[in-house]
Coordinates of N, CA, C and O in Angstrom, one line a residue:
M956 N 75.6 -48.5 -15.9 CA 76.4 -48.4 -14.6 C 75.6 -47.8 -13.7 O 74.8 -46.7 -13.7
S957 N 75.6 -48.2 -12.1 CA 75.0 -47.4 -11.2 C 75.5 -46.1 -10.7 O 76.5 -45.9 -10.9
Y958 N 74.7 -45.6 -9.9 CA 75.1 -44.4 -9.3 C 76.3 -44.5 -8.3 O 77.1 -43.8 -8.3
V959 N 76.3 -45.6 -7.7 CA 77.4 -45.7 -6.7 C 78.6 -45.8 -7.4 O 79.5 -45.3 -7.3
E960 N 78.7 -46.8 -8.5 CA 80.0 -47.0 -9.3 C 80.4 -45.7 -10.0 O 81.5 -45.5 -10.0
N961 N 79.3 -45.0 -10.5 CA 79.8 -43.7 -11.3 C 80.3 -42.6 -10.1 O 80.9 -41.7 -10.7
N962 N 80.1 -42.8 -8.9 CA 80.6 -41.9 -8.0 C 81.5 -42.5 -7.0 O 82.0 -41.7 -6.0
L963 N 82.2 -43.5 -7.3 CA 83.5 -43.7 -6.5 C 84.5 -43.0 -6.6 O 84.8 -42.5 -7.9
I964 N 85.3 -42.7 -5.7 CA 86.5 -41.8 -5.7 C 87.7 -42.7 -6.0 O 87.6 -43.9 -5.6
Q965 N 88.8 -42.2 -6.1 CA 89.9 -43.0 -6.6 C 90.3 -43.6 -5.2 O 90.6 -43.1 -4.0
G966 N 90.7 -45.1 -5.3 CA 91.1 -46.1 -4.1 C 89.8 -46.4 -3.4 O 89.8 -47.4 -2.4
E967 N 88.7 -46.1 -3.9 CA 87.2 -46.7 -3.0 C 86.8 -47.9 -3.6 O 86.7 -47.9 -4.7
Q968 N 86.3 -48.7 -2.9 CA 85.9 -49.9 -3.2 C 84.6 -50.2 -2.4 O 84.6 -49.8 -1.1
V969 N 83.4 -50.8 -3.1 CA 82.5 -51.1 -2.3 C 82.7 -52.3 -1.6 O 82.9 -53.2 -2.3
V970 N 82.1 -52.5 -0.5 CA 82.2 -53.4 0.5 C 81.0 -54.4 0.9 O 81.0 -55.3 1.4
Y971 N 79.9 -53.7 0.7 CA 78.6 -54.1 1.2 C 77.6 -53.3 0.4 O 77.4 -52.1 0.1
R972 N 76.6 -54.0 -0.1 CA 75.3 -53.5 -0.8 C 74.3 -53.9 0.0 O 74.2 -55.2 0.3
A973 N 73.3 -52.9 0.3 CA 72.0 -53.2 0.7 C 70.7 -52.8 0.0 O 71.2 -52.1 -1.0
E974 N 69.8 -53.5 0.1 CA 68.7 -53.2 -0.8 C 67.3 -53.0 0.1 O 67.5 -53.5 1.3
L975 N 66.2 -52.5 -0.6 CA 65.0 -52.5 0.1 C 64.6 -54.2 0.4 O 64.8 -54.9 -0.5
H976 N 63.8 -54.2 1.3 CA 63.0 -55.4 1.5 C 61.9 -55.8 0.8 O 61.1 -54.8 0.2
W977 N 61.8 -56.8 0.3 CA 60.5 -57.4 -0.5 C 59.2 -57.0 0.1 O 58.2 -56.7 -0.3
I978 N 59.2 -56.7 1.5 CA 58.0 -56.2 2.2 C 57.3 -54.9 1.7 O 56.2 -54.9 2.0
I979 N 57.8 -54.2 1.0 CA 57.3 -53.0 0.3 C 56.4 -53.4 -0.5 O 55.6 -52.6 -1.1
F980 N 56.3 -54.6 -1.1 CA 55.3 -55.1 -2.3 C 54.1 -55.5 -1.4 O 53.0 -55.8 -2.1
I981 N 54.0 -55.9 -0.1 CA 52.8 -56.5 0.5 C 51.7 -55.7 0.3 O 50.3 -56.1 0.1
W982 N 51.8 -54.4 0.9 CA 50.4 -53.5 0.7 C 49.9 -53.4 -0.4 O 48.8 -53.3 -0.7
P983 N 50.9 -53.1 -1.6 CA 50.2 -53.0 -2.9 C 49.6 -54.3 -3.3 O 48.5 -54.2 -4.0
V984 N 50.2 -55.4 -3.0 CA 49.4 -56.7 -3.4 C 48.2 -56.9 -2.7 O 47.2 -57.3 -3.2
I985 N 48.1 -56.6 -1.3 CA 46.8 -56.4 -0.8 C 45.8 -55.7 -1.5 O 44.5 -56.0 -1.5
F986 N 46.1 -54.5 -1.7 CA 45.0 -53.5 -2.3 C 45.1 -53.7 -3.9 O 44.3 -52.9 -4.5
S987 N 45.8 -54.6 -4.5 CA 45.8 -54.8 -5.8 C 44.4 -55.4 -6.3 O 44.2 -55.2 -7.4
F988 N 43.7 -55.9 -5.2 CA 42.3 -56.3 -5.7 C 41.3 -55.2 -5.9 O 40.4 -55.3 -6.6
V989 N 41.9 -54.1 -5.6 CA 41.2 -52.7 -5.6 C 41.8 -51.8 -6.8 O 43.3 -52.1 -6.6
L990 N 41.5 -51.3 -7.6 CA 42.1 -50.6 -8.8 C 43.2 -49.5 -8.1 O 44.1 -49.5 -8.8
I991 N 43.1 -49.2 -7.0 CA 44.0 -48.5 -6.2 C 45.4 -49.0 -6.0 O 46.3 -48.2 -5.8
G992 N 45.3 -50.3 -5.9 CA 46.6 -50.8 -5.4 C 47.8 -51.0 -6.7 O 48.7 -51.1 -6.3
I993 N 47.0 -50.6 -7.8 CA 48.0 -50.8 -8.9 C 49.0 -49.7 -9.0 O 50.3 -50.3 -9.1
P994 N 48.7 -48.4 -8.9 CA 49.6 -47.4 -8.7 C 50.7 -47.5 -7.6 O 51.8 -47.3 -7.7
W995 N 50.2 -48.3 -6.4 CA 51.1 -48.3 -5.3 C 51.9 -49.8 -5.6 O 53.2 -49.4 -5.2
L996 N 51.7 -50.6 -6.4 CA 52.6 -51.8 -6.8 C 53.7 -51.2 -7.7 O 54.8 -51.5 -7.5
I997 N 53.2 -50.4 -8.5 CA 54.1 -49.5 -9.6 C 55.0 -48.7 -8.7 O 56.3 -48.7 -9.1
A998 N 54.7 -48.2 -7.9 CA 55.6 -47.1 -7.1 C 56.3 -47.9 -6.2 O 57.7 -47.6 -6.4
A999 N 56.0 -49.2 -5.7 CA 56.9 -50.0 -4.9 C 58.0 -50.6 -5.8 O 59.2 -50.8 -5.4
I1000 N 57.6 -51.0 -7.1 CA 58.5 -51.6 -8.0 C 59.6 -50.4 -8.4 O 60.9 -50.6 -8.4
L1001 N 59.3 -49.2 -8.6 CA 60.1 -48.1 -8.9 C 61.0 -47.8 -7.8 O 62.2 -47.4 -8.0
Q1002 N 60.5 -47.8 -6.5 CA 61.3 -47.6 -5.3 C 62.5 -48.7 -5.2 O 63.4 -48.3 -4.9
K1003 N 62.1 -49.9 -5.5 CA 63.2 -50.7 -5.1 C 64.2 -50.7 -6.4 O 65.2 -50.8 -6.1
K1004 N 63.5 -50.6 -7.5 CA 65.0 -50.4 -8.8 C 65.8 -49.1 -8.6 O 66.8 -49.1 -9.3
T1005 N 65.2 -47.9 -8.0 CA 65.7 -46.8 -8.1 C 66.6 -46.3 -6.7 O 67.0 -45.3 -6.6
T1006 N 66.5 -47.4 -5.9 CA 67.3 -47.1 -4.5 C 68.6 -48.1 -4.4 O 68.5 -49.1 -4.7
E1007 N 69.6 -47.3 -4.3 CA 70.9 -47.9 -4.0 C 71.6 -47.6 -2.8 O 71.4 -46.4 -2.1
M1008 N 71.9 -48.5 -1.9 CA 72.5 -48.3 -0.6 C 74.0 -49.1 -0.4 O 73.8 -50.3 -0.9
A1009 N 75.0 -48.6 -0.4 CA 76.2 -49.3 -0.4 C 77.3 -48.6 0.6 O 77.3 -47.4 1.2
V1010 N 78.1 -49.6 1.3 CA 79.1 -49.1 2.2 C 80.3 -49.4 1.4 O 80.5 -50.6 0.8
T1011 N 81.2 -48.5 1.5 CA 82.7 -48.6 0.8 C 83.8 -48.6 1.8 O 83.2 -48.4 3.0
N1012 N 84.7 -48.6 1.6 CA 85.9 -48.7 2.5 C 86.3 -47.0 2.9 O 87.0 -46.7 3.9
K1013 N 85.5 -46.0 2.3 CA 85.9 -44.6 3.0 C 84.2 -43.9 3.3 O 84.2 -43.1 4.1
R1014 N 83.3 -44.4 2.8 CA 82.0 -43.7 3.0 C 80.8 -44.6 2.8 O 80.8 -45.7 2.4
V1015 N 79.7 -44.1 3.3 CA 78.3 -44.7 3.1 C 77.6 -43.9 2.0 O 77.4 -42.5 1.9
I1016 N 77.1 -44.5 0.8 CA 76.4 -43.8 -0.3 C 75.0 -44.6 -0.3 O 74.9 -45.8 -0.4
I1017 N 73.8 -43.4 -0.2 CA 72.6 -43.9 -0.3 C 72.0 -42.9 -1.5 O 72.1 -41.7 -1.3
K1018 N 71.3 -43.6 -2.3 CA 70.5 -42.8 -3.2 C 69.2 -43.4 -3.4 O 68.9 -44.6 -3.6
T1019 N 68.2 -42.4 -3.7 CA 66.9 -42.9 -3.8 C 66.3 -42.1 -4.8 O 66.8 -40.7 -5.1
G1020 N 65.1 -42.4 -5.6 CA 64.4 -41.5 -6.5 C 65.0 -41.8 -8.0 O 66.3 -42.2 -8.3
I1021 N 64.0 -41.4 -8.9 CA 64.5 -41.5 -10.4 C 64.4 -40.0 -10.9 O 65.2 -39.6 -11.8
I1022 N 63.2 -39.3 -10.9 CA 62.8 -38.3 -11.3 C 63.4 -37.1 -10.3 O 64.4 -36.3 -10.9
S1023 N 63.1 -37.3 -9.1 CA 63.8 -36.5 -8.3 C 64.7 -37.3 -7.4 O 64.4 -38.4 -7.0
R1024 N 65.8 -37.0 -6.9 CA 67.0 -37.9 -6.4 C 67.2 -37.1 -5.0 O 67.5 -36.0 -4.9
R1025 N 67.5 -38.2 -4.1 CA 68.0 -37.8 -2.8 C 69.0 -38.6 -2.7 O 69.3 -40.0 -2.9
T1026 N 70.2 -38.0 -2.0 CA 71.6 -39.0 -2.2 C 71.9 -38.3 -0.5 O 72.0 -37.3 -0.5
I1027 N 72.5 -39.5 -0.1 CA 73.4 -39.3 1.2 C 74.7 -39.8 1.0 O 74.7 -41.2 0.6
E1028 N 75.7 -39.1 1.2 CA 77.1 -39.7 0.9 C 78.0 -39.1 2.1 O 78.0 -38.0 2.3
M1029 N 78.2 -40.1 3.2 CA 78.6 -39.6 4.5 C 80.1 -40.3 4.6 O 80.0 -41.3 4.4
N1030 N 81.0 -39.6 4.9 CA 82.3 -40.2 5.1 C 82.4 -41.1 6.5 O 81.6 -40.7 7.3
L1031 N 82.9 -41.9 6.5 CA 82.8 -42.9 7.7 C 83.3 -42.3 9.0 O 82.8 -42.8 10.1
S1032 N 84.3 -41.5 8.8 CA 84.7 -40.7 10.2 C 83.9 -39.6 10.6 O 84.0 -39.4 11.5
K1033 N 82.8 -39.3 9.7 CA 81.7 -38.4 10.1 C 80.4 -39.0 10.8 O 79.7 -38.3 11.0
I1034 N 80.5 -40.5 10.8 CA 79.3 -41.0 11.2 C 79.6 -41.3 12.7 O 80.5 -42.0 13.1
E1035 N 78.6 -40.9 13.4 CA 78.7 -41.0 15.1 C 77.9 -42.3 15.6 O 78.5 -43.0 16.4
N1036 N 77.0 -42.7 14.7 CA 76.1 -43.6 15.2 C 75.1 -44.2 14.0 O 74.8 -43.4 13.2
I1037 N 74.8 -45.6 14.0 CA 73.8 -46.2 13.3 C 72.9 -46.7 13.9 O 73.2 -47.7 14.7
E1038 N 71.6 -46.1 13.9 CA 70.5 -46.6 14.9 C 69.8 -47.6 13.8 O 69.5 -47.6 12.7
V1039 N 69.4 -48.8 14.4 CA 68.6 -49.8 13.5 C 67.3 -50.1 14.6 O 67.3 -50.5 15.7
N1040 N 66.2 -49.6 13.8 CA 65.0 -50.0 14.3 C 64.0 -50.9 13.7 O 64.0 -50.8 12.4
Q1041 N 63.6 -52.0 14.5 CA 62.7 -53.1 13.8 C 61.7 -53.3 14.5 O 61.7 -53.7 15.9
S1042 N 60.5 -53.6 13.9 CA 59.4 -53.9 14.6 C 59.5 -55.5 14.7 O 60.4 -56.0 14.3
I1043 N 58.4 -56.1 15.6 CA 58.5 -57.6 15.6 C 58.3 -58.3 14.2 O 59.0 -59.2 13.9
I1044 N 57.4 -57.7 13.4 CA 57.4 -58.4 12.0 C 58.8 -57.9 11.2 O 59.1 -58.8 10.5
G1045 N 59.5 -56.7 11.4 CA 60.8 -56.5 10.8 C 61.9 -57.4 11.3 O 62.6 -57.9 10.3
R1046 N 61.8 -57.9 12.5 CA 62.6 -58.8 12.9 C 62.4 -60.2 12.4 O 63.4 -61.0 12.1
I1047 N 61.2 -60.6 12.2 CA 60.9 -61.8 11.9 C 61.3 -62.1 10.3 O 61.7 -62.9 9.7
F1048 N 60.7 -61.2 9.6 CA 61.2 -61.0 8.1 C 62.5 -60.4 7.6 O 62.7 -60.4 6.3
G1049 N 63.2 -59.5 8.5 CA 64.6 -59.3 8.3 C 64.7 -57.9 7.6 O 65.5 -57.9 6.7
Y1050 N 63.8 -56.9 7.9 CA 63.8 -55.6 7.5 C 63.8 -54.5 8.8 O 63.5 -55.2 9.6
G1051 N 64.0 -53.4 8.5 CA 64.0 -52.2 9.4 C 64.5 -50.9 8.8 O 64.4 -50.7 7.8
I1052 N 64.5 -50.1 9.8 CA 64.7 -48.7 9.5 C 66.2 -48.4 9.8 O 66.6 -48.7 11.1
I1053 N 67.0 -47.8 9.1 CA 68.5 -47.4 9.6 C 68.4 -46.0 9.7 O 68.0 -45.2 8.7
T1054 N 69.0 -45.4 10.4 CA 69.1 -44.0 10.9 C 70.6 -43.7 10.9 O 71.3 -44.2 12.1
I1055 N 71.3 -43.0 9.9 CA 72.5 -42.6 10.1 C 72.8 -41.3 10.9 O 72.0 -40.4 10.4
V1056 N 73.5 -41.2 11.8 CA 73.5 -40.2 12.8 C 74.9 -39.6 12.5 O 75.9 -40.3 12.8
G1057 N 75.2 -38.4 11.9 CA 76.4 -37.9 11.7 C 76.9 -36.8 12.8 O 75.9 -36.3 13.4
T1058 N 78.1 -36.3 12.5 CA 78.5 -35.1 13.3 C 77.7 -34.1 12.9 O 77.4 -33.9 11.9
G1059 N 77.4 -33.4 14.1 CA 76.6 -32.2 13.8 C 75.1 -32.5 14.0 O 74.3 -31.5 13.9
G1060 N 74.9 -33.8 14.3 CA 73.6 -34.1 14.6 C 72.8 -34.5 13.5 O 71.2 -34.3 13.8
T1061 N 73.2 -34.5 12.4 CA 72.2 -34.9 11.5 C 71.6 -36.4 11.4 O 72.3 -37.2 11.7
H1062 N 70.4 -36.6 11.1 CA 69.7 -37.8 11.3 C 69.0 -38.1 9.9 O 68.4 -37.4 9.4
E1063 N 69.4 -39.1 9.3 CA 69.2 -39.6 8.0 C 68.4 -40.9 7.9 O 69.3 -42.1 8.1
P1064 N 67.1 -41.1 8.2 CA 66.3 -42.4 8.2 C 66.1 -42.9 6.9 O 65.9 -42.1 6.0
F1065 N 66.3 -44.2 6.8 CA 66.0 -45.0 5.7 C 65.1 -46.2 5.8 O 65.6 -47.1 6.7
K1066 N 64.0 -46.3 5.4 CA 63.0 -47.3 5.9 C 63.1 -48.6 4.9 O 63.4 -48.4 3.7
N1067 N 62.5 -49.6 5.3 CA 62.6 -50.8 4.6 C 63.8 -51.5 4.1 O 63.8 -52.1 3.2
V1068 N 65.0 -51.3 5.1 CA 66.3 -51.9 4.5 C 66.2 -53.4 4.8 O 66.0 -53.7 5.8
S1069 N 66.6 -54.0 3.7 CA 66.8 -55.5 4.2 C 67.9 -55.7 4.8 O 69.0 -55.1 4.7
Q1070 N 67.9 -56.7 5.9 CA 69.2 -57.0 6.7 C 69.9 -55.6 7.3 O 71.0 -55.5 7.0
P1071 N 69.2 -54.9 8.0 CA 69.9 -53.7 8.6 C 70.8 -53.8 9.5 O 71.9 -53.1 9.6
L1072 N 70.9 -54.9 10.2 CA 72.1 -55.2 11.1 C 73.3 -55.5 10.4 O 74.3 -55.2 10.8
D1073 N 73.1 -56.2 9.3 CA 74.3 -56.6 8.4 C 74.8 -55.1 8.0 O 76.0 -55.0 7.7
F1074 N 74.0 -54.1 7.5 CA 74.3 -53.0 7.0 C 75.2 -52.2 8.3 O 76.4 -51.8 7.9
R1075 N 74.6 -52.3 9.3 CA 75.4 -51.6 10.5 C 76.7 -52.3 10.7 O 77.9 -51.7 11.1
K1076 N 76.9 -53.5 10.8 CA 78.2 -54.3 11.0 C 79.3 -53.9 10.1 O 80.3 -53.9 10.3
S1077 N 78.6 -53.8 8.7 CA 79.8 -53.5 7.5 C 80.3 -52.0 7.8 O 81.4 -51.7 7.7
V1078 N 79.5 -51.1 8.3 CA 79.8 -49.7 8.5 C 80.9 -49.8 9.6 O 82.0 -49.2 9.5
L1079 N 80.6 -50.5 10.8 CA 81.4 -50.6 11.8 C 82.8 -51.3 11.5 O 83.6 -50.7 12.0
A1080 N 82.5 -52.3 10.7 CA 84.1 -53.1 10.4 C 84.8 -52.1 9.5 O 86.0 -52.2 9.6
Q1081 N 84.2 -51.2 8.7 CA 85.0 -50.4 8.0 C 85.6 -49.3 8.7 O 86.7 -48.6 8.3
G1082 N 85.0 -48.7 9.9 CA 85.4 -47.7 10.9 C 86.6 -48.2 11.7 O 87.3 -47.3 12.4
Q1083 N 86.9 -49.2 11.6 CA 88.1 -49.8 12.7 C 89.6 -49.8 11.9 O 89.8 -49.6 10.7

């Protein structure tokens, strides 16, 4: 069972799941012709497998890491803004950086999120 399912509170349901974009594998593949690329490829696979991003009807839950873990769990009522930054390549391939801005001025950026505009729409739809 995933981190998100294990940490849902009573009455909470997952309404949207996001994941890292496949673009995280590009640099390791390019460098895989050199021996240095293999550890980067392994790191990208581990990053993809150990990152969970979900929007529930009550909060946003994001977990990264396997050995050391970073979690962000923010109630929808505490989210002031969700910034989406996409480069030209990000717009073409459908990935970007999501920064969740909470009350009190906290900024939590998450890179290489697949379909970041859908993530933002999902959060905004739950906040209504």
